Coordinates of N, CA, C and O in Angstrom, one line a residue:
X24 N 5.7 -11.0 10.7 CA 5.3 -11.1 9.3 C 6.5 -11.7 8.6 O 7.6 -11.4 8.8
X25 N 6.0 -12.9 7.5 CA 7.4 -13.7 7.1 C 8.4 -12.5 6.0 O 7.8 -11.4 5.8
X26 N 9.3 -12.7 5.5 CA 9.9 -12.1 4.9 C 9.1 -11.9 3.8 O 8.5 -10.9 3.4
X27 N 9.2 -13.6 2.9 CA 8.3 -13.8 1.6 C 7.3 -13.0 1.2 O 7.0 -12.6 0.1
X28 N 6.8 -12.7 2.6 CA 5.2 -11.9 2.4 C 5.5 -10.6 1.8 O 6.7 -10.3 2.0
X29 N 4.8 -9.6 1.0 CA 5.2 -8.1 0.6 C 4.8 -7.3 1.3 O 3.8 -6.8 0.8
X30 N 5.3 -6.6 2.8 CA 4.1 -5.9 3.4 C 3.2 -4.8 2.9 O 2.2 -4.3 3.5
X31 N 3.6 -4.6 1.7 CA 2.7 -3.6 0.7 C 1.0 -4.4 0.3 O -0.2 -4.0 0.4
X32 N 1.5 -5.5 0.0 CA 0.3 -6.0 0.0 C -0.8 -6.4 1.4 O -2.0 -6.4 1.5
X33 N 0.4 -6.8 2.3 CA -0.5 -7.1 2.8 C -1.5 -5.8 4.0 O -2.3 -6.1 4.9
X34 N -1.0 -4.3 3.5 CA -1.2 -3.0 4.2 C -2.5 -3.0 3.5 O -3.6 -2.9 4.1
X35 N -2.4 -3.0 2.1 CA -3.7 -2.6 0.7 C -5.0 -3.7 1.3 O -6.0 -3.3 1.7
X36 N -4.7 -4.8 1.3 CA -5.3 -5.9 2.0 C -6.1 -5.7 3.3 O -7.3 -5.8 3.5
X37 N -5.3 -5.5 4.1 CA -5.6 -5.1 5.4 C -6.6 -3.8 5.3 O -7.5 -3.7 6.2
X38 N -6.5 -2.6 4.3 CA -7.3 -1.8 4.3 C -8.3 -1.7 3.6 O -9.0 -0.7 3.7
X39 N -8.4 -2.6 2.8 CA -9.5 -3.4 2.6 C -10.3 -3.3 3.3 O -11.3 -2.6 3.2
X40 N -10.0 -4.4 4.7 CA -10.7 -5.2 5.4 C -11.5 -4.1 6.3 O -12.8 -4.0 6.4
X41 N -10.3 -3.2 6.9 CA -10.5 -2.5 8.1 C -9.9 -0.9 7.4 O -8.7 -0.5 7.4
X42 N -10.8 -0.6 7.1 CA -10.7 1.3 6.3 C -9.7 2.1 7.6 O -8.5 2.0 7.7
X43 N -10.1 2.4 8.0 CA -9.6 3.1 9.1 C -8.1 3.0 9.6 O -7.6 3.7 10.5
X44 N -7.4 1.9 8.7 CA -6.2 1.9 8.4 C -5.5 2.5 7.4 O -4.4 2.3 7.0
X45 N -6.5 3.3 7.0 CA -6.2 4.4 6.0 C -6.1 6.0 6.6 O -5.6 7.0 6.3
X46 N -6.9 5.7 7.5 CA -6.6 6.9 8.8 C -5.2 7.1 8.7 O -4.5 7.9 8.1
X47 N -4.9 5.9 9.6 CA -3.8 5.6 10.5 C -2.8 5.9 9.8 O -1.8 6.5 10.4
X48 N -2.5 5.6 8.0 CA -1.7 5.8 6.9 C -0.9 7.0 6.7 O 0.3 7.2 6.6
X49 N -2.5 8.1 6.7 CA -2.3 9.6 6.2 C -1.5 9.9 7.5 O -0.5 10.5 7.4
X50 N -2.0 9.5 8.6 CA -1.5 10.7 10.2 C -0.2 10.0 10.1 O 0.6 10.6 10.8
X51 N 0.3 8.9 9.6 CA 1.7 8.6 9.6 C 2.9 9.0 8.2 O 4.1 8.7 8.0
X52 N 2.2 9.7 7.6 CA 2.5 10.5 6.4 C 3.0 9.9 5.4 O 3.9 10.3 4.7
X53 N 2.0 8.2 5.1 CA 2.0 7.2 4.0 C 1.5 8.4 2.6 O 0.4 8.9 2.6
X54 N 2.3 8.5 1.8 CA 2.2 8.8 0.5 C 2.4 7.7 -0.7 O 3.1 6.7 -0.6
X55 N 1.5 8.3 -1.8 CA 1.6 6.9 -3.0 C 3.1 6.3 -3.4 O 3.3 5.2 -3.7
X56 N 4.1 7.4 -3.2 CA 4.9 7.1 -4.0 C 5.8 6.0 -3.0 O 6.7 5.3 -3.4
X57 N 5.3 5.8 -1.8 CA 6.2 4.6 -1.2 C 5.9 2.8 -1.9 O 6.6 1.8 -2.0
X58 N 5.2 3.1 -2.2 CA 4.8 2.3 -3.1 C 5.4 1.5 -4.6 O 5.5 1.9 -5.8
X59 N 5.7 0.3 -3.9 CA 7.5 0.1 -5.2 C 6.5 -0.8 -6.6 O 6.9 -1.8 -7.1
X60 N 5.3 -0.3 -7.0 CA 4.6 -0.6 -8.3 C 3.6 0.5 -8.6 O 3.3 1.2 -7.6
X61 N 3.1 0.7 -9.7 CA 2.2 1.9 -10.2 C 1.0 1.2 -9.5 O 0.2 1.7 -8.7
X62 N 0.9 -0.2 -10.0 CA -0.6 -0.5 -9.8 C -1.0 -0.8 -8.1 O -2.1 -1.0 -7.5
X63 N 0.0 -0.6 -7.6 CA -0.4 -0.5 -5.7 C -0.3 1.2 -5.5 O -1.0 1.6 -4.6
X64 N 0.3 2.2 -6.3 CA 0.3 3.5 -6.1 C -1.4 3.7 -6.3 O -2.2 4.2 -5.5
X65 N -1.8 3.1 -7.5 CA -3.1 3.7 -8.0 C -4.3 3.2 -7.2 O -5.3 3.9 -7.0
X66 N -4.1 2.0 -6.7 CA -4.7 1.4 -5.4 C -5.1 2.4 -4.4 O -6.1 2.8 -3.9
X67 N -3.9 2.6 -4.5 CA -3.1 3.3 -3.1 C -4.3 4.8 -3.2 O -4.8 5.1 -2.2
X68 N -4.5 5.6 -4.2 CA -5.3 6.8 -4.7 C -6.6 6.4 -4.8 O -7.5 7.1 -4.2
X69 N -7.0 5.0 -5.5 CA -8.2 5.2 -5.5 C -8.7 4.7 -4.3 O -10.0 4.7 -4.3
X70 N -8.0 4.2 -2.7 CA -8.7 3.6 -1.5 C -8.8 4.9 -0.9 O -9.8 5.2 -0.3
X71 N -7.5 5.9 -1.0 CA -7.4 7.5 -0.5 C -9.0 8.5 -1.0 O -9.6 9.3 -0.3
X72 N -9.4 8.1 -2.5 CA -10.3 8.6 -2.9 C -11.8 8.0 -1.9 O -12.4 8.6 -1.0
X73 N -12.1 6.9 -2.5 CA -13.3 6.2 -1.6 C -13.0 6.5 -0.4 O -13.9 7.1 0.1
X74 N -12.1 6.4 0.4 CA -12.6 7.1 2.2 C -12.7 8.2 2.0 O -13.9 8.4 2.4
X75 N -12.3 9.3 1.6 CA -12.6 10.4 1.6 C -13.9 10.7 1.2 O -14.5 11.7 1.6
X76 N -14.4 9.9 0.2 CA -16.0 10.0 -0.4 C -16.8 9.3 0.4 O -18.1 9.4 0.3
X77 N -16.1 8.4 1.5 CA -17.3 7.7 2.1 C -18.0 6.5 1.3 O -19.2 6.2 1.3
X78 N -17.0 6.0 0.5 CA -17.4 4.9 -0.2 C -17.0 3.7 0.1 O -15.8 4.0 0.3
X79 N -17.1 2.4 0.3 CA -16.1 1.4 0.9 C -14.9 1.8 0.2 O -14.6 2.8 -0.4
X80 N -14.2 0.1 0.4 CA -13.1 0.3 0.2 C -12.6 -1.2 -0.4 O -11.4 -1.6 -0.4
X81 N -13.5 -1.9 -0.8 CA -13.3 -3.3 -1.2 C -12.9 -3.5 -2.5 O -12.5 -2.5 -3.2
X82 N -12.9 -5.0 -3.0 CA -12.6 -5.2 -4.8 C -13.5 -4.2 -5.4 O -13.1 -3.1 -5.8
X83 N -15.2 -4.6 -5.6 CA -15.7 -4.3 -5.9 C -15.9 -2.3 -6.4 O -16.1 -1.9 -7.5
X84 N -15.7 -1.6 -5.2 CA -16.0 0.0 -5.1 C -14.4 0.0 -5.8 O -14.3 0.8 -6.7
X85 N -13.5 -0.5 -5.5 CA -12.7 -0.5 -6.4 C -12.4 -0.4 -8.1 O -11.7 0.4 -8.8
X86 N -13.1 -1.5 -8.2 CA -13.1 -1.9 -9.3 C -14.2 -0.6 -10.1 O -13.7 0.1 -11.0
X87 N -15.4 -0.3 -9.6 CA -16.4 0.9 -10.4 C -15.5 2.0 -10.1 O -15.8 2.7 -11.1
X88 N -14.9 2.5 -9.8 CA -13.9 3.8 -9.1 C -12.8 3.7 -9.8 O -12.3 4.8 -10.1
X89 N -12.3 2.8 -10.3 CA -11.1 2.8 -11.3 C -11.2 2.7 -13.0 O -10.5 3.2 -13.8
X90 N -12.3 2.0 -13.2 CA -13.2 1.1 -14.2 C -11.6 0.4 -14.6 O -10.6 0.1 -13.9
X91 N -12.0 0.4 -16.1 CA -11.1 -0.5 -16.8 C -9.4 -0.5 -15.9 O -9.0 -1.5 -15.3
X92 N -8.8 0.5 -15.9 CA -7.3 0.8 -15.3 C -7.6 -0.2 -13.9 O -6.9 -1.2 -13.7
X93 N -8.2 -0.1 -13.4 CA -8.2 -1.5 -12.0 C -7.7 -2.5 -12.4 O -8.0 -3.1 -13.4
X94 N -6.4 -2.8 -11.4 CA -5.4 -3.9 -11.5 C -6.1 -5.0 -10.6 O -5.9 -5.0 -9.4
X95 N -7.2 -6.0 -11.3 CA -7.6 -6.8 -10.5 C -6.7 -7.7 -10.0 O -6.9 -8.3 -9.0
X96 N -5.8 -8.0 -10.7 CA -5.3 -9.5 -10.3 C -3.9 -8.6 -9.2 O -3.4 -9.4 -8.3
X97 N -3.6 -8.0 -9.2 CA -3.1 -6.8 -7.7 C -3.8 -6.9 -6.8 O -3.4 -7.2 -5.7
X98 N -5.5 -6.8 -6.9 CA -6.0 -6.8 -6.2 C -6.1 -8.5 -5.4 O -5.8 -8.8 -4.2
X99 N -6.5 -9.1 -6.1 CA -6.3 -10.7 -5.8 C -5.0 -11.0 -4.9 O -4.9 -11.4 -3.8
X100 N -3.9 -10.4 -5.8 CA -2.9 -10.8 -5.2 C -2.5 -10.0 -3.9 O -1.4 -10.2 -3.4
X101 N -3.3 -9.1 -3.2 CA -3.2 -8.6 -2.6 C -4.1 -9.4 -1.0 O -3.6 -9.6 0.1
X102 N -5.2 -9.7 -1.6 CA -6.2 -10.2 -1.0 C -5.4 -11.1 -0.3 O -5.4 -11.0 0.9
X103 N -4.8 -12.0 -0.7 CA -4.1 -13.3 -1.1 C -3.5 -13.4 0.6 O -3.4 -14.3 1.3
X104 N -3.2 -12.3 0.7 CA -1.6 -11.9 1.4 C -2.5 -11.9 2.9 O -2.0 -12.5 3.9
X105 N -3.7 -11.5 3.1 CA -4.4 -11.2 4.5 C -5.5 -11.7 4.6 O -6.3 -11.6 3.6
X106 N -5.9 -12.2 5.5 CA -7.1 -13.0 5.5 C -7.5 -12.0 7.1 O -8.4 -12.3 7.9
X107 N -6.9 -11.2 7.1 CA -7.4 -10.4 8.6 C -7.3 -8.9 8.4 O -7.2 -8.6 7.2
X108 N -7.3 -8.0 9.1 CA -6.5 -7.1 9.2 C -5.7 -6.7 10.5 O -5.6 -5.6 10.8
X109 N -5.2 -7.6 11.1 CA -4.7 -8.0 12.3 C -2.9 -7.2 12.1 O -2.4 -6.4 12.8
X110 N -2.3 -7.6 11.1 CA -1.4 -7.1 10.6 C -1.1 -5.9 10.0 O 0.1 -5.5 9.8
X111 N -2.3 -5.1 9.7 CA -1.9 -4.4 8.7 C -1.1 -3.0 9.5 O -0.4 -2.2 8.8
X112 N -1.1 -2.9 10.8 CA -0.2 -1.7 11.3 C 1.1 -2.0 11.2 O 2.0 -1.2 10.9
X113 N 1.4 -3.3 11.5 CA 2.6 -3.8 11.2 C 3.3 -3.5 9.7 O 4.4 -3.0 9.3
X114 N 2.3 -4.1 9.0 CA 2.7 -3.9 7.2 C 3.0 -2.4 7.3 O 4.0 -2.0 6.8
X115 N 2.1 -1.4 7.9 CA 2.1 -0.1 7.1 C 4.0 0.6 7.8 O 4.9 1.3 7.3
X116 N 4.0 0.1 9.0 CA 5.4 0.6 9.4 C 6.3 0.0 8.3 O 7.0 0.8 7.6
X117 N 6.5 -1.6 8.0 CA 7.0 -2.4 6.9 C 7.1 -1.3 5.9 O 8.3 -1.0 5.8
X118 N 6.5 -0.9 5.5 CA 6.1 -0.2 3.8 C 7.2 0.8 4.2 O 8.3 0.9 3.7
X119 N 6.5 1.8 5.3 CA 7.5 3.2 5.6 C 8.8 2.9 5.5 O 9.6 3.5 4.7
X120 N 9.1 1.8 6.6 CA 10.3 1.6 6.8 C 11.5 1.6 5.3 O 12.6 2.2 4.9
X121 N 10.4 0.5 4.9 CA 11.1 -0.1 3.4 C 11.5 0.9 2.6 O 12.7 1.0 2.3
X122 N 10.5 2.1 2.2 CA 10.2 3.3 1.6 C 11.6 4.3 1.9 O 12.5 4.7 1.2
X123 N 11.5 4.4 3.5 CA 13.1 4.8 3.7 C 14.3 4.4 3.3 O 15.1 5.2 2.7
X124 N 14.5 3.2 3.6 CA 15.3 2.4 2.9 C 15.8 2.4 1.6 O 16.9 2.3 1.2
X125 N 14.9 2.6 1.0 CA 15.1 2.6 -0.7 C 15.8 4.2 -1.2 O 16.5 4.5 -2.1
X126 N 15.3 5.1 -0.3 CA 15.5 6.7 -0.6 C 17.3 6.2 -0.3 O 18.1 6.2 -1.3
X127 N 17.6 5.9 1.1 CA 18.8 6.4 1.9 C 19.9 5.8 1.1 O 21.1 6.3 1.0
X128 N 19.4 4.5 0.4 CA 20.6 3.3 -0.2 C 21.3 4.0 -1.1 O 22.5 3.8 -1.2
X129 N 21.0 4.7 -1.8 CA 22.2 4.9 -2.5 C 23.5 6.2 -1.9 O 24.6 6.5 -2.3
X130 N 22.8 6.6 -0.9 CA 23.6 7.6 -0.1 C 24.6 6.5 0.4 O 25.8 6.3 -0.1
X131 N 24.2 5.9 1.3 CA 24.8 4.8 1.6 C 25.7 4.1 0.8 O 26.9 3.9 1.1
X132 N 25.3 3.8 0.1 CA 26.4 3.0 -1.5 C 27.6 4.2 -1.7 O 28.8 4.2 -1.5
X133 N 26.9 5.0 -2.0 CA 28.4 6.4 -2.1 C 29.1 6.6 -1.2 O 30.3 6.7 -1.2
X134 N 28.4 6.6 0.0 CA 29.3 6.9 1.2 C 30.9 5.3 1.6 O 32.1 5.4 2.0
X135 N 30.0 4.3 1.3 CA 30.8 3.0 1.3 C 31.7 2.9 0.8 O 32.8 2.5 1.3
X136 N 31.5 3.4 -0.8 CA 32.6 3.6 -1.9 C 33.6 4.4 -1.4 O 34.7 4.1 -1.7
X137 N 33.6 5.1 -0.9 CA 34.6 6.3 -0.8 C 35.4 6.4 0.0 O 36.2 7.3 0.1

């Protein structure tokens, strides 16, 4: 996956395509808050909501499931990013990883300093 790419988007995207990569999310203990924007967190609840309801998981169930608050052009830009869902286990380690990353850095920064 290129760097450029956001693997957040291209995870949201991917589970779009292929739901069951929202399985795969929860048993890997993907929570909203890894998520470095509100409007991919809320994504992020309302795709957690529809699988659990057994509702797709597309723009559209999206979009009635959110009403107005649906960040369509997130969603676009999301779309944008995967044209498969071939990637998206890759993206979702991406996301974790990153997620960690972001917690440890400032431990890191202090420890450097000192």
């Amino acid at each position: 996956m290129s760097a450029s790419i956001n693997p957040e988007r291209v995870f949201i995207a991917s589970c779009m395509i292929d739901a069951s990569l929202i399985d795969v999310a929860v048993q890997e203990g993907l929570t909203h808050d890894v998520f470095t924007t509100q409007e991919r967190r809320d994504l992020w609840i309302a795709m957690l909501k529809n699988r659990t309801e057994g509702r797709p998981i597309d723009a559209t169930a999206l979009f009635l499931a959110m009403g107005n608050s649906c960040p369509m052009q997130e969603i676009f830009d999301c779309e944008a990013t995967a044209s498969t869902s071939s990637n998206g286990k890759k993206a979702l380690k991406a996301t974790i990883e990153s997620s960690i990353l972001r917690q440890v850095r400032p431990a890191l920064n202090d420890i450097a300093n000192k």
